[in-house]
Coordinates of C-alpha atoms in Angstrom, one line a residue:
X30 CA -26.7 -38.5 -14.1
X31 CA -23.0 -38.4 -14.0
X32 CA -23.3 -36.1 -17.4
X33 CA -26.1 -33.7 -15.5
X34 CA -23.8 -33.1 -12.4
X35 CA -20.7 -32.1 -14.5
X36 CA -23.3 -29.9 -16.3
X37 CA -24.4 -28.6 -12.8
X38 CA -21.0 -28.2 -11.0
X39 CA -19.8 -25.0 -13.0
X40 CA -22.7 -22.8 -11.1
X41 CA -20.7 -21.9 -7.9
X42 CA -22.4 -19.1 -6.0
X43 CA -20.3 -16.5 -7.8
X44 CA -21.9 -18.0 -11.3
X45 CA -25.3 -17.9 -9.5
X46 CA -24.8 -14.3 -8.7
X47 CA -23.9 -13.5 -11.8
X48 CA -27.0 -14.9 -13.6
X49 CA -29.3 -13.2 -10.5
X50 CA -27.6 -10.3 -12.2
X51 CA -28.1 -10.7 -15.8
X52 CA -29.5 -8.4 -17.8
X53 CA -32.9 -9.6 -20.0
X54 CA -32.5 -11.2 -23.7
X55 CA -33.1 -8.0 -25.3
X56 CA -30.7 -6.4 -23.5
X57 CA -28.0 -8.8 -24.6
X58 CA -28.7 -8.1 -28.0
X59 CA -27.6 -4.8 -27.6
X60 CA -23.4 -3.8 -27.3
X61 CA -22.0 -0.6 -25.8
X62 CA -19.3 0.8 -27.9
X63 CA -15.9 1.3 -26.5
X64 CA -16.0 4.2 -25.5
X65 CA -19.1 3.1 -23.5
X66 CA -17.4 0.7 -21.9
X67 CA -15.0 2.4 -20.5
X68 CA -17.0 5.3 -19.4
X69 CA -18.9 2.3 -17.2
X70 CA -15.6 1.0 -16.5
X71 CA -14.4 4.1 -15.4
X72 CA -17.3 4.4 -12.7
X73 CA -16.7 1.4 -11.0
X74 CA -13.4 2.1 -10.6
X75 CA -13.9 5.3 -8.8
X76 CA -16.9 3.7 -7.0
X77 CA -14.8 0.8 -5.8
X78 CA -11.8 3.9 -5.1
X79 CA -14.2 5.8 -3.2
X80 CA -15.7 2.5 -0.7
X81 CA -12.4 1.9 -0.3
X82 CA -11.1 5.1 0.7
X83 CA -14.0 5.5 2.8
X84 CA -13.9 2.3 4.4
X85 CA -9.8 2.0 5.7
X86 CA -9.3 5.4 6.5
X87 CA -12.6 5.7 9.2
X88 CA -12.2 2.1 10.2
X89 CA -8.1 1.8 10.7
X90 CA -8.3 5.3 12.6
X91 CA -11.0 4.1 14.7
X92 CA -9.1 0.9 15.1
X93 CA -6.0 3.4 16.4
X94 CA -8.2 4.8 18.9
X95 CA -8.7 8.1 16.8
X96 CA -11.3 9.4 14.2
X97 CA -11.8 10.2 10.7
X98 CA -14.8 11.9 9.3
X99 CA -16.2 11.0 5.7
X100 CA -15.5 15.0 5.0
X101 CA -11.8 14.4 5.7
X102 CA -11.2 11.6 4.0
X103 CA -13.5 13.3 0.4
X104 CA -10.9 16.1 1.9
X105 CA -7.5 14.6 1.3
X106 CA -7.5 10.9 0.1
X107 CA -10.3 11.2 -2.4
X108 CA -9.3 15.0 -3.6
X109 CA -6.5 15.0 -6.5
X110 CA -6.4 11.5 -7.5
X111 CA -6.1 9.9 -11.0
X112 CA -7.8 11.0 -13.9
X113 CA -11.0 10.7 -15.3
X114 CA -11.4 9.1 -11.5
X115 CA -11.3 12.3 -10.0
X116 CA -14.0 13.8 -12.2
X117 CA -16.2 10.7 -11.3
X118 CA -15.3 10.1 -7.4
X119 CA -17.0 13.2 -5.8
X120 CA -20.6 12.7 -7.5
X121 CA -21.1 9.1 -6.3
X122 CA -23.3 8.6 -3.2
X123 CA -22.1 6.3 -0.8
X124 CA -23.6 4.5 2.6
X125 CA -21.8 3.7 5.7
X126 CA -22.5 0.5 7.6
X127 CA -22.3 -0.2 11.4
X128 CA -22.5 -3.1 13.4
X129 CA -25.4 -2.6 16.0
X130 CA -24.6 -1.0 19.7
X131 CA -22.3 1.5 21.3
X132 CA -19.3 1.2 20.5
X133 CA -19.8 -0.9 17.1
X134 CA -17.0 -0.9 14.4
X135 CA -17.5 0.1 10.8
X136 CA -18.7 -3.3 8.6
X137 CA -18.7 -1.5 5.1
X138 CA -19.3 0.7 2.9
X139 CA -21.0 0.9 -0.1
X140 CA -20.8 3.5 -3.2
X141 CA -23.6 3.5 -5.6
X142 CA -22.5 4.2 -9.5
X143 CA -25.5 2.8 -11.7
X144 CA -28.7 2.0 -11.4
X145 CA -28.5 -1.3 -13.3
X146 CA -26.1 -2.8 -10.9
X147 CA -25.3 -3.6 -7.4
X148 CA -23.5 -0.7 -5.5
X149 CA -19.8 -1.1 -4.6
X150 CA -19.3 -2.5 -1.4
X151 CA -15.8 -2.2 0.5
X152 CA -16.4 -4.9 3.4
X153 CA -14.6 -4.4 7.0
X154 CA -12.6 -7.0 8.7
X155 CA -11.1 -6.1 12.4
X156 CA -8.1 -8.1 11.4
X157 CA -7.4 -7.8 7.9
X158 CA -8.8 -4.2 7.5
X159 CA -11.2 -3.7 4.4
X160 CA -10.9 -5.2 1.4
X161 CA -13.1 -4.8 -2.0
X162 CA -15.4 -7.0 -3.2
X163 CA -16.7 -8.1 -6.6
X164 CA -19.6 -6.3 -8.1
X165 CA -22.7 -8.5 -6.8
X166 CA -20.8 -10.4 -4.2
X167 CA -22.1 -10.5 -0.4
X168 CA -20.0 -10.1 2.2
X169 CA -19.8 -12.8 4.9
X170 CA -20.6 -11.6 8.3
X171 CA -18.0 -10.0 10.1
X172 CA -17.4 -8.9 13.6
X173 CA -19.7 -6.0 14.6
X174 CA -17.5 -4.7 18.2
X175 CA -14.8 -2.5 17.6
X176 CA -11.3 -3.5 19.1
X177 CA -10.5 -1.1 21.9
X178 CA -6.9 -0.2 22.0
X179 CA -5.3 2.5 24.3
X180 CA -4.4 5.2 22.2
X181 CA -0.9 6.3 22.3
X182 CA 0.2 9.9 23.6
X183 CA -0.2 13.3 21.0
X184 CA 2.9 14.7 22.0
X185 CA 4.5 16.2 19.5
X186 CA 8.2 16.7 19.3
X187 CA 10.3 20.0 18.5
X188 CA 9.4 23.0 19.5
X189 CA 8.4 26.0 17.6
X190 CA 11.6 27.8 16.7
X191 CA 14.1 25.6 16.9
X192 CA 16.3 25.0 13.3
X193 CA 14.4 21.3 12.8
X194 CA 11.3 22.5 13.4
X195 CA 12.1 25.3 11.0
X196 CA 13.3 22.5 8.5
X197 CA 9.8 20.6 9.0
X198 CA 7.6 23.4 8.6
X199 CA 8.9 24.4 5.3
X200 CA 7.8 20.6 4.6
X201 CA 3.8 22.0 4.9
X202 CA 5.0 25.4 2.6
X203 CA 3.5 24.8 -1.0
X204 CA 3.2 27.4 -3.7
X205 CA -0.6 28.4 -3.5
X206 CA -1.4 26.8 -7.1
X207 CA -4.0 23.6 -8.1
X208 CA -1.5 20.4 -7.9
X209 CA 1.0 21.4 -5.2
X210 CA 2.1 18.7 -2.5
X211 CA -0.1 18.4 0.4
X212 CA 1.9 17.4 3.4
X213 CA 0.0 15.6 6.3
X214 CA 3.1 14.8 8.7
X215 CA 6.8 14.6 8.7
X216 CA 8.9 12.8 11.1
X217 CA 12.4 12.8 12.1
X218 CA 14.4 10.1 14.5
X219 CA 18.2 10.4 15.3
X220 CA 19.4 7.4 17.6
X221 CA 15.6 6.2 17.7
X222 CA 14.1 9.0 19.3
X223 CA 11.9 11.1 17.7
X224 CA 13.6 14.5 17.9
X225 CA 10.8 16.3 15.5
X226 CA 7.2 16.4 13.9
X227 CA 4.8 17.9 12.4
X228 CA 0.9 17.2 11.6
X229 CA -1.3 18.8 9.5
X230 CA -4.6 19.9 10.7
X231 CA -7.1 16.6 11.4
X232 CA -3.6 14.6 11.9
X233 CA -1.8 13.8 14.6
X234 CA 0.1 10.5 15.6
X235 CA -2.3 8.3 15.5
X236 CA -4.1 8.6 12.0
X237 CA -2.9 6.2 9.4
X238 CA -2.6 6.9 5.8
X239 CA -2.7 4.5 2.4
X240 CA 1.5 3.6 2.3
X241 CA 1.1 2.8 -1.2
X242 CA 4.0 1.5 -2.4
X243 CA 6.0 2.0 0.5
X244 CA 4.2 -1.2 1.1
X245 CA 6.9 -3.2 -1.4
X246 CA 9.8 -2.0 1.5
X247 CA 7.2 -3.4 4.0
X248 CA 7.0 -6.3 1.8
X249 CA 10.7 -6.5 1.0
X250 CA 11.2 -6.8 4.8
X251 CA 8.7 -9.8 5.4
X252 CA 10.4 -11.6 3.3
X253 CA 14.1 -11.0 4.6
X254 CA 12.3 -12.1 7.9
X255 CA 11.1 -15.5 5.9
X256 CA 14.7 -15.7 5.0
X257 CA 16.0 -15.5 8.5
X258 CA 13.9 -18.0 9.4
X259 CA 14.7 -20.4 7.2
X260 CA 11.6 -20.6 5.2
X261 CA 12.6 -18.3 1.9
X262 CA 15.5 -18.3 0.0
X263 CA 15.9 -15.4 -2.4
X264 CA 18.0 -17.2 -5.2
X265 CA 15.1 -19.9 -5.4
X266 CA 12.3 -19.7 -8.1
X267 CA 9.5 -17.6 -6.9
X268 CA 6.8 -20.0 -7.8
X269 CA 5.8 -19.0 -11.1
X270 CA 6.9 -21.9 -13.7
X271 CA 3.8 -24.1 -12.6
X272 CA 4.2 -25.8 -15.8
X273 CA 7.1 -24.3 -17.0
X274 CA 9.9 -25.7 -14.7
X275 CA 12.0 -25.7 -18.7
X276 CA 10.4 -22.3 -19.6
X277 CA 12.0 -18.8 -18.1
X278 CA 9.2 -18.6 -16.3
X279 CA 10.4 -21.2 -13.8
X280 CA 14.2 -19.2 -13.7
X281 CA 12.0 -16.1 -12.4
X282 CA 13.6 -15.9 -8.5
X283 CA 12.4 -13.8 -5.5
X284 CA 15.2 -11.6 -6.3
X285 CA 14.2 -10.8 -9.8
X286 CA 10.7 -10.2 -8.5
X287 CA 12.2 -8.0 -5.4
X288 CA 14.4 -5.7 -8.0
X289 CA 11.8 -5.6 -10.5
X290 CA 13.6 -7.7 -13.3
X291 CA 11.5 -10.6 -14.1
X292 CA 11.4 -10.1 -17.6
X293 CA 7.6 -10.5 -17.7
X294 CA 5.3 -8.0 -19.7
X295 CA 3.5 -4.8 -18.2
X296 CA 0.2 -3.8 -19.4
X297 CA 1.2 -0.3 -18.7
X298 CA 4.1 2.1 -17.7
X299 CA 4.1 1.2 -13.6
X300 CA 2.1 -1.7 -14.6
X301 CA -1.7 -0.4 -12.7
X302 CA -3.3 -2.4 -11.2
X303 CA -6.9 -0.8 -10.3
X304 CA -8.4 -4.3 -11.0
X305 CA -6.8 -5.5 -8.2
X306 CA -6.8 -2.5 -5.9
X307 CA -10.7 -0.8 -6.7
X308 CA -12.1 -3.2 -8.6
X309 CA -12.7 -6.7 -6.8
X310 CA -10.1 -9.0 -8.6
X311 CA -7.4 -11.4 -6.6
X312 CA -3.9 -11.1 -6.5
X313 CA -4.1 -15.1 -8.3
X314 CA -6.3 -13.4 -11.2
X315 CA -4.5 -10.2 -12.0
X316 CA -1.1 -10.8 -10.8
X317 CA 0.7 -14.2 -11.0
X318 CA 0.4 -14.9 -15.3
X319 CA 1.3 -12.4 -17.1
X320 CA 4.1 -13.5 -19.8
X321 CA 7.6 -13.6 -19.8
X322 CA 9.3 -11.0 -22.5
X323 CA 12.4 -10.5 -21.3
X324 CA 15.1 -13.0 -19.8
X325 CA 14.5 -12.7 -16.0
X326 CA 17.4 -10.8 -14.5
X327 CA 17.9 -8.5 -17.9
X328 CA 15.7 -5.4 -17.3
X329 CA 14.4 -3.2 -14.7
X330 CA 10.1 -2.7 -15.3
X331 CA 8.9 -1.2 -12.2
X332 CA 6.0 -3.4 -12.1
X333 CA 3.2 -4.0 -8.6
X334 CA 3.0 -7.7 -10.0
X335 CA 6.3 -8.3 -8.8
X336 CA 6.5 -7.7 -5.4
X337 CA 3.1 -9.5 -5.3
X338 CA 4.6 -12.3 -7.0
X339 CA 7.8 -12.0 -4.7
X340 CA 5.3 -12.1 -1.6
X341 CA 3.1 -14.8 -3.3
X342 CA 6.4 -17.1 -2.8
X343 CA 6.3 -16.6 0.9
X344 CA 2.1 -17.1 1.6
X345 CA 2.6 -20.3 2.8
X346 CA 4.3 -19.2 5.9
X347 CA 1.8 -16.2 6.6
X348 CA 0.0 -18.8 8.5
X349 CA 2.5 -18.9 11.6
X350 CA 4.0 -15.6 10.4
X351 CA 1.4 -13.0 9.3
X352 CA 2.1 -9.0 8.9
X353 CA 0.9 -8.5 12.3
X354 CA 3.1 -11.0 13.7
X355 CA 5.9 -8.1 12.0
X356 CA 4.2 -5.0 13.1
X357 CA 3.9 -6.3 16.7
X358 CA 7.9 -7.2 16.9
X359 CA 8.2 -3.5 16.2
X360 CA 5.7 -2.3 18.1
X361 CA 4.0 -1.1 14.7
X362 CA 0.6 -1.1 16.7
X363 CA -1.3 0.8 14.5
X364 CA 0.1 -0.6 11.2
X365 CA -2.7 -3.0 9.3
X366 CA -1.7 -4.8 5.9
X367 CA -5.0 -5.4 4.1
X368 CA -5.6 -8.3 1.5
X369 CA -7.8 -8.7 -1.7
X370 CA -11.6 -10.5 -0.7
X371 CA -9.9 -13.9 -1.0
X372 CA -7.4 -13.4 1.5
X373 CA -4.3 -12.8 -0.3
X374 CA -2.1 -10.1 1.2
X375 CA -2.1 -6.6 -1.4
X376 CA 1.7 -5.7 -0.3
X377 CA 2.3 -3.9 -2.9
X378 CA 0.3 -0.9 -2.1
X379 CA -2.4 -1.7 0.5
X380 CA -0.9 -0.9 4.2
X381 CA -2.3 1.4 6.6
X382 CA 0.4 3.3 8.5
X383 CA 1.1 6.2 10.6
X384 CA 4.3 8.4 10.6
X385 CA 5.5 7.0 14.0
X386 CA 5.0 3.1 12.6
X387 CA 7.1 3.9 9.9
X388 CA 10.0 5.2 11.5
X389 CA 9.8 2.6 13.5
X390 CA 10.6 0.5 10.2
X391 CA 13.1 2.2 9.0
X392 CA 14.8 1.9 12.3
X393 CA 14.7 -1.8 11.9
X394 CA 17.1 -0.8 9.2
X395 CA 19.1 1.4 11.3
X396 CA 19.7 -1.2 13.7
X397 CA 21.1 -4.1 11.2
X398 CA 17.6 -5.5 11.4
X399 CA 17.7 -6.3 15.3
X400 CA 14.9 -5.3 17.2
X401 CA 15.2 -2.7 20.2
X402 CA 14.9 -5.3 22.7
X403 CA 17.4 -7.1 21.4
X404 CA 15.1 -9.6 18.8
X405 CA 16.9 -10.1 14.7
X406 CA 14.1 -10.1 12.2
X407 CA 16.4 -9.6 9.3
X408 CA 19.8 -12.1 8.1
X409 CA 23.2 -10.4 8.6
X410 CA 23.4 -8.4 5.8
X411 CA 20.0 -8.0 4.6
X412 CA 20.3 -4.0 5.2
X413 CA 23.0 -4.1 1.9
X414 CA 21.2 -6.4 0.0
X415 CA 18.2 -4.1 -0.3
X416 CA 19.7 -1.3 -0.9
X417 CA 22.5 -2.8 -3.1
X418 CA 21.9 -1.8 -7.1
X419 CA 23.4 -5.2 -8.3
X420 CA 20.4 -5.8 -10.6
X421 CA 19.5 -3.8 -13.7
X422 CA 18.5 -0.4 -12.9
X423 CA 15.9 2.4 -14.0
X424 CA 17.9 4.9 -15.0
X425 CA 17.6 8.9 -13.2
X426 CA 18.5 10.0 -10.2
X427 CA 17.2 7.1 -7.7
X428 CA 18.7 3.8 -8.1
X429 CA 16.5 0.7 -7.1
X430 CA 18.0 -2.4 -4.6
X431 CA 15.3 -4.9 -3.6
X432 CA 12.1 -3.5 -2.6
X433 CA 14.2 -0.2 -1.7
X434 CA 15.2 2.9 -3.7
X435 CA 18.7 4.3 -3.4
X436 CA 19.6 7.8 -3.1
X437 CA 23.3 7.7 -4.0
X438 CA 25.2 10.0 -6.0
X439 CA 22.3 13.2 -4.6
X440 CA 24.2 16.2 -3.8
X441 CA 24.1 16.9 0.3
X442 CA 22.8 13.2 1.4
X443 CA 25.5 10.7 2.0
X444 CA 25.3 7.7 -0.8
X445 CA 24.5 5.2 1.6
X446 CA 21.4 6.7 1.9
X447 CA 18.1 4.7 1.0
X448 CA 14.3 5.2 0.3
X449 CA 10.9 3.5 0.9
X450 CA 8.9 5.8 -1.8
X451 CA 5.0 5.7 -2.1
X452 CA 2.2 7.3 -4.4
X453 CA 0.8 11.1 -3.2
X454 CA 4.1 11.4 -1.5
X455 CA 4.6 8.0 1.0
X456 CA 8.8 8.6 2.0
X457 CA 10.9 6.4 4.3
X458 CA 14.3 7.7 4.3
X459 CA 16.6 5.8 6.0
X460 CA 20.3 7.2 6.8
X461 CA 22.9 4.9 8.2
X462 CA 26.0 6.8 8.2
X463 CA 23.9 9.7 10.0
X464 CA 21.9 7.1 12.5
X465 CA 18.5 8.7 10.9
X466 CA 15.1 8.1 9.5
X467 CA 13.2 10.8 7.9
X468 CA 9.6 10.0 7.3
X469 CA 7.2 12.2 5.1
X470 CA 3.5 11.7 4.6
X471 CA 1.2 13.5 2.0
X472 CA -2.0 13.4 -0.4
X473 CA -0.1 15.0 -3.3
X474 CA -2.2 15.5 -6.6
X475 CA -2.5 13.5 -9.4
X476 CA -0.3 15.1 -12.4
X477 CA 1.1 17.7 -9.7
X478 CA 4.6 18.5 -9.6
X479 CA 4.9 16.0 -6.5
X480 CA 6.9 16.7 -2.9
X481 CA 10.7 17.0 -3.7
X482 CA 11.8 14.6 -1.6
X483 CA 16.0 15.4 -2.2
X484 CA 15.3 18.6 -1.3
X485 CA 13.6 18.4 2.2
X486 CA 16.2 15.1 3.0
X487 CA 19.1 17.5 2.4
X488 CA 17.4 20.7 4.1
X489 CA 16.6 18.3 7.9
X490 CA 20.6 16.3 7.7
X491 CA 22.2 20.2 6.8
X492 CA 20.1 21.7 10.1
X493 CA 21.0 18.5 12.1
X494 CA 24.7 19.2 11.0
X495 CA 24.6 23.0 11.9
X496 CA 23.0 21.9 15.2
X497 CA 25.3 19.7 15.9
X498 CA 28.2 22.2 15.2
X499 CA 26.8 24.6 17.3

């Protein structure tokens, strides 16, 4: 009996879904070449893209007290994106699911991309946002009554005419050709007031965007917050020598993770990670194992496995100390860090944030990591830490500190300039020396030349120095 249990006991409800899924005998006598594969491969990637998409951009807006039609979102977040996605994406029916009543948030969404297999279903959480699910996988039930929030005021700074407001419209000014930047807002604070900003049309203060890998600085900060609490040390092993405290593996620290130098391997150049981010893996499955090829410390590899590794070291405290519990201490209201189906924070890429939030982060950084009433969130010197280049570095013109880009050495921006820099054009720039943040939103093309983020820094701190001449 003992034998027929330990027989039994491997069938957990993912196994059972699995075989509910399974193809007949004849069918598995047949094999799809490579090429086949990938093309299948391929569609559920862009199915799992487009539910996702879909799903955080309607449901976080809605969540902001604001809207986002399905048009807007094929319009901007699903236009432009990676190849052969983008020749897939648009083509792909999809379904939207609501909870029953007036008033009822978004639950899912769910893409259909073959007819031999379930659809792809991006599943709706009012306090963790949406997150994607494994093919066949049923969501649990969810709640079905949207959060009602007060929305925040539409007043939009700087004047038309004035020399910033100049300075940000030439922000939205793209040569007319396929793969220009697409700029959705830009932002401007001096002292921590907002002194400028612009939207593009079906934006406006309220609408979050995808941070993509602004998310690391987000992540970056979280854990300088650990730190300040006690509960993280950046000089102690991240966690990922389980079983090989003797190995390198178990000399791999936060700090290696944070400055992306710890030495393991990278599937590919940026290391993607679309099994994490479209196609229903875990941050434990795709994230946490990959080898060690370098001695940690020795070589930058910009890689989204390490900050999830670096954040993986910290989970244990998102109990008492969740992302919210951050957003709320800097009034980051409509700010919403997503995790993978399991849980498991994606702080490498998946926040939701609008222009306004992140300025507000950035001033964080401004202000030596003390809130404005008066709160510190990050350890005395935390500010130089991040955006020191004392590990090894990537070579061009930005240098990298932990979890932050640096911008010294640029010609017109004072070196202790820093960055928080995103896919399709995500920018924090944060500027002690002149007391600023600049922020810059976009949904940039794939392949495109991308939003010259030098150019527009130096063209808003030279019109704030004539201004301030004047």
């Amino acid at each position: 009996m003992s034998r027929l249990r330990s027989m039994i006991r491997p069938f957990t409800l993912a196994t059972v879904v699995a075989l509910s899924l399974a193809p007949s005998a004849a069918a598995w006598a047949q094999s799809l070449s490579q090429a086949d594969l990938q093309t299948r491969y391929d569609r559920a990637l862009a199915a799992g893209y487009k539910a996702m998409m879909l799903c955080s951009a309607i449901a976080n807006a809605e969540r902001n007290g604001t809207t986002r039609s399905p048009d807007s979102v094929i319009a901007w977040e699903l236009a432009g994106i990676q190849e052969p996605l983008d020749d897939i994406v648009g083509e792909l029916p999809f379904e939207i699911e609501r909870g029953e009543g007036r008033g009822a948030q978004l639950r899912s969404v769910r893409v259909r991309w073959t007819d031999d297999m379930p659809p792809r279903i991006a599943a709706h959480d009012s306090q963790r946002g949406c997150s994607i699910e494994p093919i066949g996988w049923v969501p649990g039930p969810v709640t079905t009554v949207r959060q009602q929030r007060e929305p925040a005021p539409l007043h939009v700074v700087a004047p038309r005419g004035s020399a910033l407001s100049s300075a940000l419209d030439r922000a939205f000014h793209s040569p007319a050709t396929d793969g220009s930047p697409r700029t959705t807002a830009v932002l401007v604070t001096r002292g921590g007031e907002i002194i400028g900003e612009r939207y593009a049309e079906g934006f406006d203060p309220r609408t979050p965007q995808r941070t993509w890998s602004v998310a690391k600085s987000i992540a970056a900060t979280l854990i300088g917050a650990a730190v300040q609490r006690g509960e993280a040390d950046v000089n102690s092993p991240a966690g990922l020598g389980s079983g090989y405290q003797d190995g390198l593996r178990g000399q791999i620290t936060i700090d290696n993770a944070l400055r992306m130098a710890s030495g393991r391997y990278s599937d590919t150049p940026g290391n993607r990670t679309d099994p994490l981010y479209f196609g229903g893996s875990t941050v434990e499955e795709v994230a946490l194992d990959w080898p060690v090829v370098d001695r940690p410390g020795s070589h930058f590899r910009y890689a989204n496995n390490d900050t999830l590794a670096a954040v993986a070291a910290i989970a244990d405290t998102f109990a008492d100390h969740p992302p919210s519990a951050l957003f709320a201490a800097l009034g980051m209201d409509d700010t919403v860090a997503e995790t993978d189906w399991q849980g498991n924070y994606v702080l490498s890429s998946q926040v939701w944030s609008t222009a306004r939030d992140l300025a507000k982060l950035g001033q964080l950084y401004l202000d030596d990591g003390v809130t404005r009433e008066g709160t510190r969130i990050l350890p005395r010197g935390w500010v130089e830490y991040v955006s020191s280049p004392t590990g090894p570095q990537p070579g061009g013109d930005y240098g990298y500190g932990a979890g932050w880009w640096i911008m010294s050495g640029m010609a017109g921006i004072p070196d202790d300039a820093f960055a928080a820099r995103g896919n399709r054009g995500q920018f924090i720039v944060v500027v002690p020396s002149r007391d600023v943040v600049i922020v810059r939103r976009g949904e940039d093309p794939a392949g495109g030349p991308g939003f010259d983020l030098e150019a527009f820094t130096r063209d808003v701190l030279a019109t704030l120095a004539e201004t301030d001449s004047d």
